[in-house]
XYZ file of C-alpha atoms in Angstrom:
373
model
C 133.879 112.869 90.607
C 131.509 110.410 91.083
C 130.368 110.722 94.296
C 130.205 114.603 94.078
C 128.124 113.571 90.915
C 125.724 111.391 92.966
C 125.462 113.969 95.924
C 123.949 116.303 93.560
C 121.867 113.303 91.904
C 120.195 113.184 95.051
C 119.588 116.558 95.559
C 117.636 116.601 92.034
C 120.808 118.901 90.176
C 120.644 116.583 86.958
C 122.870 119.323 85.325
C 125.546 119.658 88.062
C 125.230 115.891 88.346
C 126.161 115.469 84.761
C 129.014 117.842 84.904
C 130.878 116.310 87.283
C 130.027 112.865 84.991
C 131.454 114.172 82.505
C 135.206 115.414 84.493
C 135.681 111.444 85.404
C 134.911 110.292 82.145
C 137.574 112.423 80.574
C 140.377 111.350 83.368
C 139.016 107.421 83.106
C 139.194 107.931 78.769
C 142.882 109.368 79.083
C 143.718 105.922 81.678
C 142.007 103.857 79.384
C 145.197 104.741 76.505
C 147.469 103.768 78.649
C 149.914 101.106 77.927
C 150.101 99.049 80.918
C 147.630 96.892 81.134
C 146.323 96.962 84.890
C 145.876 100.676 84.173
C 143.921 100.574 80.827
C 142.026 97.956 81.996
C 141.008 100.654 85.544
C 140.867 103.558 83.582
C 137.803 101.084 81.003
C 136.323 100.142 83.994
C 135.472 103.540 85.114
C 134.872 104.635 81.714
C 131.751 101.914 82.354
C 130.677 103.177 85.896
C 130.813 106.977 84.243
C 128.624 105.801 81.862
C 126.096 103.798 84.438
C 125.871 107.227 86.075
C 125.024 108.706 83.345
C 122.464 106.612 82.578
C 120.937 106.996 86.381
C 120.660 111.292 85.705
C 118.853 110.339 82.854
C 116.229 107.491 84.189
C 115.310 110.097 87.295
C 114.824 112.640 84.593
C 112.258 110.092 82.511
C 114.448 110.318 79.771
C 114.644 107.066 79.402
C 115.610 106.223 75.734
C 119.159 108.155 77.331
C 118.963 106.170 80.489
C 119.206 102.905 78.153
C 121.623 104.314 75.468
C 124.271 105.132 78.141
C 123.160 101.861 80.317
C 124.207 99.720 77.111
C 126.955 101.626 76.867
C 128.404 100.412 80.269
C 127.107 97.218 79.630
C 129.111 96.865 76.207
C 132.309 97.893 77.916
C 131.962 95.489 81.253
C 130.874 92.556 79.264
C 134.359 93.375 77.395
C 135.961 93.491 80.969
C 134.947 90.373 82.293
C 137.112 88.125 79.299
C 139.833 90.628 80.935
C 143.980 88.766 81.375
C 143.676 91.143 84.287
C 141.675 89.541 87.161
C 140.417 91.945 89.459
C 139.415 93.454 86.226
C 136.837 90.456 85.405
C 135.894 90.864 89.142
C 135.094 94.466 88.741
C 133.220 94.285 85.779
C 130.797 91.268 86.704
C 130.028 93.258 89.542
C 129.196 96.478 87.825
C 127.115 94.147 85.132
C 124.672 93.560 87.985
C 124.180 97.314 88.568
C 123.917 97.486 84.943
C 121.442 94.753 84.981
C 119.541 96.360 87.747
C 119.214 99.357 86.034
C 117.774 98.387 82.959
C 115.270 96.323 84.778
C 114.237 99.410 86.328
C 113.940 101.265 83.317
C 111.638 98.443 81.541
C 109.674 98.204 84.927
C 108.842 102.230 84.400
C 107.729 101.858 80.876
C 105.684 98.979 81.630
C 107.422 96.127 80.457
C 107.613 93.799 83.204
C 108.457 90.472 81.932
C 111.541 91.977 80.299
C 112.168 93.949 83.750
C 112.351 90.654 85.301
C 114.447 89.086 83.113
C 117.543 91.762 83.631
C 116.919 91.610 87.268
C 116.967 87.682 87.633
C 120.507 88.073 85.884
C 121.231 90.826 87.911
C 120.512 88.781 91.233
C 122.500 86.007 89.830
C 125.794 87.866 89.485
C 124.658 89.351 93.274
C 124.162 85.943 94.893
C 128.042 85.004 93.144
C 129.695 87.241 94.767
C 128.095 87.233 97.820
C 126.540 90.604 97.405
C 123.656 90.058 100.345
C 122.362 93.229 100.515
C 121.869 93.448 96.901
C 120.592 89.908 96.457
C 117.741 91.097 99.306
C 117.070 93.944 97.235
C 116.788 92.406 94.172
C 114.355 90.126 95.416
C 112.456 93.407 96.280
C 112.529 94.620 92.331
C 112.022 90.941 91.233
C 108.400 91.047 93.468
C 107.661 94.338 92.249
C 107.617 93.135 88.664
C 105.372 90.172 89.864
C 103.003 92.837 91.417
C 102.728 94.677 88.352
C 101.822 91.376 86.122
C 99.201 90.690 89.082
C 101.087 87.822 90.302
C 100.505 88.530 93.803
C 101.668 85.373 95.051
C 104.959 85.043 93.613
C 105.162 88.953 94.434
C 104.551 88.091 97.965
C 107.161 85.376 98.032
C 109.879 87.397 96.302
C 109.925 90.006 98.676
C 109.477 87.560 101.670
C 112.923 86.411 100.040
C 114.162 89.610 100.262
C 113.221 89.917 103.846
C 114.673 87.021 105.558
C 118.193 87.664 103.382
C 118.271 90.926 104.627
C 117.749 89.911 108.366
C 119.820 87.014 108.243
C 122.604 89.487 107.144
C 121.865 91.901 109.513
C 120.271 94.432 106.892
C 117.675 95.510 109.253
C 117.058 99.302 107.429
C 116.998 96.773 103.777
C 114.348 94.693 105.742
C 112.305 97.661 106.448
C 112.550 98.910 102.870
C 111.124 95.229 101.460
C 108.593 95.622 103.990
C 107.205 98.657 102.912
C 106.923 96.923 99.342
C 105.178 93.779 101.186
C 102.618 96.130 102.653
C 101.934 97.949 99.371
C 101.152 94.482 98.556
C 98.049 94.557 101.271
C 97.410 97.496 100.235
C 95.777 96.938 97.196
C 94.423 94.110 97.906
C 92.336 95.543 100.714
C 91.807 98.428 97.597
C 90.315 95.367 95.306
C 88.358 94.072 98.204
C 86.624 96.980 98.976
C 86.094 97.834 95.432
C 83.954 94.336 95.502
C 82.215 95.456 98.641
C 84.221 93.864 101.005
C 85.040 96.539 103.440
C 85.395 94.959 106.758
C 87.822 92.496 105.254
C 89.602 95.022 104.248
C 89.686 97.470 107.145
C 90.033 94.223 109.734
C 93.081 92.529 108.231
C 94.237 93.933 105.138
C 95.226 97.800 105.847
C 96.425 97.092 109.316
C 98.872 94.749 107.676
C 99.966 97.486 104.885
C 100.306 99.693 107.740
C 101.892 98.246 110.166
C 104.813 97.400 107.207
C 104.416 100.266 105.745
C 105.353 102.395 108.985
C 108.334 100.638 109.231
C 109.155 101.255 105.906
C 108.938 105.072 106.245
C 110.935 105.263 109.942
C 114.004 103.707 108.323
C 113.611 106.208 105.185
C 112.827 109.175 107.345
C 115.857 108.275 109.617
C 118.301 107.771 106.113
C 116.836 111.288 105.027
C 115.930 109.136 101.898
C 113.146 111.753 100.022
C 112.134 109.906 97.472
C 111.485 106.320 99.313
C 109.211 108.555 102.047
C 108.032 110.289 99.310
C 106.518 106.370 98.184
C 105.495 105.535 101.802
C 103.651 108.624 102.805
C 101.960 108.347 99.223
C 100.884 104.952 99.635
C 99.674 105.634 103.318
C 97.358 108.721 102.078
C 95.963 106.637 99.657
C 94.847 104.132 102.150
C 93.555 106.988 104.453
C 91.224 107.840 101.597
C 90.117 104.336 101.175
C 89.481 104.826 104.904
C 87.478 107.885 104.490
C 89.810 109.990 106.418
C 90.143 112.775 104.278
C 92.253 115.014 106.426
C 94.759 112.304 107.187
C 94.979 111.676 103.642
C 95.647 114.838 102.474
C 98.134 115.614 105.285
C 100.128 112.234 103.992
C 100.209 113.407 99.946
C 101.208 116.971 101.129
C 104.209 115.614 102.472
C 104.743 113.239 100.145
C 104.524 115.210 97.073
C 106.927 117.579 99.377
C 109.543 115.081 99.398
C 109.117 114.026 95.770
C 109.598 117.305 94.212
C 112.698 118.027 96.530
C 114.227 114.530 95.360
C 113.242 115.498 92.219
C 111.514 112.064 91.032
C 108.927 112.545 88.556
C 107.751 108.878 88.674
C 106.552 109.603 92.432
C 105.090 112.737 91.444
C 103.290 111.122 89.089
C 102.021 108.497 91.649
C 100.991 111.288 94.083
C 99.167 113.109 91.328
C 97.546 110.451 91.257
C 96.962 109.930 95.122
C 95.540 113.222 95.291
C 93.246 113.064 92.358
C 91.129 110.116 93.909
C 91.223 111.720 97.702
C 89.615 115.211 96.039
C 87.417 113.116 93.889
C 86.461 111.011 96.463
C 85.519 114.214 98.910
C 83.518 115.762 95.820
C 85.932 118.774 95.988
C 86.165 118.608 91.559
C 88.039 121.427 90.747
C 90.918 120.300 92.785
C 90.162 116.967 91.168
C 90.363 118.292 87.869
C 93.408 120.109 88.474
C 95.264 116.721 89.855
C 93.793 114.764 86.958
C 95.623 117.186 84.898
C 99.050 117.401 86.236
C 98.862 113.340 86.122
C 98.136 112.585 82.912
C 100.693 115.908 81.811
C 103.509 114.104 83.749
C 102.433 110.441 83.022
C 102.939 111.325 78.959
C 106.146 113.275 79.573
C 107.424 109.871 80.713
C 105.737 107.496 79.004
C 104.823 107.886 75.404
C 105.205 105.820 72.277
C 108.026 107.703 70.616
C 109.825 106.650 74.028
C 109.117 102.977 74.086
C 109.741 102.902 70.439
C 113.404 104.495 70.861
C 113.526 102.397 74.006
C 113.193 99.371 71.414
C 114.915 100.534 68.572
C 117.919 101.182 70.702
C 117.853 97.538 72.523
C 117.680 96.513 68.616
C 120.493 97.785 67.187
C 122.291 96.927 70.511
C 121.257 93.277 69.899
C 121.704 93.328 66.301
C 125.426 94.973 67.015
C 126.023 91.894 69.255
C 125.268 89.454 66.414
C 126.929 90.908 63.879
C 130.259 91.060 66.057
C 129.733 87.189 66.863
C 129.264 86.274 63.123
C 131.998 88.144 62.280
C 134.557 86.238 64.906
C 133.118 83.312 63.437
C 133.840 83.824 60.680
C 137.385 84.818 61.281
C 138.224 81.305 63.047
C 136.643 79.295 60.439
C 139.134 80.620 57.951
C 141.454 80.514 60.608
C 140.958 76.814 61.225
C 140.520 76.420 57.448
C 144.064 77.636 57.190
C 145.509 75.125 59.780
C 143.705 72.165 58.024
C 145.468 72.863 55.071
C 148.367 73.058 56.391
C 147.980 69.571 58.341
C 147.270 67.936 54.822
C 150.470 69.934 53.257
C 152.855 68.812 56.191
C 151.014 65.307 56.268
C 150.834 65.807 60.546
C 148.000 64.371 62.601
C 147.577 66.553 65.397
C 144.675 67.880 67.675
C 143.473 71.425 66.843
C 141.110 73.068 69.422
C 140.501 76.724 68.389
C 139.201 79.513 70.524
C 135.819 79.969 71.480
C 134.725 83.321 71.684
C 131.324 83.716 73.413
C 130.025 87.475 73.481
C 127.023 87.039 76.231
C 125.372 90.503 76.565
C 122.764 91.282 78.606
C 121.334 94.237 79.917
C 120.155 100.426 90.925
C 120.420 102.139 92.635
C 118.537 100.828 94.588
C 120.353 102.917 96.752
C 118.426 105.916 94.933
């Protein structure tokens, strides 16, 4: 159900995508009551995943106080997983944290909240780097510089996906190499956007853009070959942009056209957005302002369907309760093995019989990709 879930995921059928959701989570529920313990413990685990999924439909909608409600959701139950008596159980479930993890670092990254972004996905590259997850550790490193970029830390941005890079050739990742690449020559990018916003044009146009391009191209062969819409739909954006910093007009527009083409069929309003964007400067920059206008328009319509402060604040309130939940489960086992230990004591002093009592720790550690989306 899953991957007849994801297949129409990709093809932007949120409802479909859902539906078929919603059919494994029932089977994986009924497993989950069942009495031997291997097959509770599978049918819990893909309760979790089901729930992940979920959460996915909802981030590439923008709904994002769903994305996190079902994300904690699959969180809760692998974090329950991993103290599992059955082992591949653990193993399961501290592998699906990461994607968890991943996740949720994407959906602060969206709403703008980077430093907590990279906090889920440095946990999220820790459990990848355990269990010798390569590809995932290289792509990590790619969301880890992304974050960086956003907080205008170019060079630790530059050195995270350089990271990312040389783990994904040294494990023969070549098309995940490409990908960080692209994200590299974003990088240039803007920089040759900040120098030429100083003046500095021939800096720019000698060095800096024929750097983003050249990684940028390779980013967009390997998505174009994977049939991957929404990472060309990021590449050709990105490239049309430059083209208007270039004053090539007609280049530019040919990029966004195809670009916002490949958006709308993945159905990703965050690169719609982006492209709205795109196209707003190119028009504005050739003086054509009614087309301007119109693109200002659609961006700021889409940008405030996603992000708007009734979202953040149920973003919030929902990582709240979820931490608040956590605490209050914690005191309460605490509280249960004091008197639990309280009752052994006295029983010690009753039976007058020195002996060494070590009771049970219980440590609830909660924390919050696809990349492959």
């Amino acid at each position: 159900y899953n991957d007849i879930s994801s297949s129409f995921r990709n093809m932007g059928q949120a409802d479909s995508a859902l539906k078929y959701i919603s059919y494994g989570l029932e089977v994986n529920r009924n497993v989950a009551m069942s009495k031997d313990p291997k097959a509770a413990a599978s049918g819990k685990f893909g309760v979790g995943v089901n729930y992940c999924c979920m959460g996915i439909v909802y981030e590439n909608q923008g709904n994002y106080p769903l994305a996190v409600e079902y994300y904690f959701k699959s969180m809760k139950i692998h974090n329950e997983l991993v103290k599992s008596a059955v082992p591949l159980a653990r193993k399961k479930a501290s592998e699906a944290l990461a994607t968890v993890y991943t996740n949720l670092g994407g959906v602060f990254q969206s709403n703008g909240d980077y430093k907590k972004a990279l906090t889920y996905n440095y946990k999220a590259l820790s459990l990848y780097i355990k269990h010798g997850h390569v590809r995932y550790e290289a792509l990590m490193y790619s969301n880890i510089g992304n974050a960086y970029k956003a907080l205008k830390n170019l060079d630790k941005a530059i050195e995270s996906y350089k990271k990312g890079i040389v783990v994904a050739n040294n494990g023969g990742l070549f098309a995940d190499a490409g990908y960080i690449s692209g994200n590299l020559g974003s990088i240039y990018k803007e920089a040759g956007d900040s120098l030429c916003k100083i003046g500095q044009m021939k800096k720019a146009f000698d060095s800096l853009y024929p750097l983003a391009r050249q990684f940028i191209d390779t980013a967009y062969a390997v998505s174009s070959r994977f049939d991957s819409w929404r990472e060309s739909a990021v590449w050709l954006g990105i490239m049309g942009d430059m083209y208007t910093s270039y004053g090539d007009f007609a280049k530019a527009e040919s990029y966004l056209a195809r670009a916002l083409e490949y958006a709308s069929k993945g159905g990703d309003k965050g690169s719609i957005r982006d492209i709205y964007a795109f196209l707003f400067r190119l028009y504005e920059q050739k003086g054509d302002w009614e087309k301007a206008f119109v693109f200002h328009t659609s961006y700021v319509n889409i940008r405030d369907s996603l992000l708007n402060i009734e979202s953040l604040n149920e973003i919030s309130r929902k990582e709240i309760n979820f931490e608040y939940s956590k605490k209050a489960a914690a005191d309460s086992l605490k509280a249960v093995e004091r008197k639990r230990m309280g009752e052994t004591l006295l029983h010690k002093a009753r039976m007058q019989k020195y002996f060494l009592f070590t009771g049970l720790g219980l440590l609830l550690m909660f924390g919050i990709f696809m990349l492959d989306r």
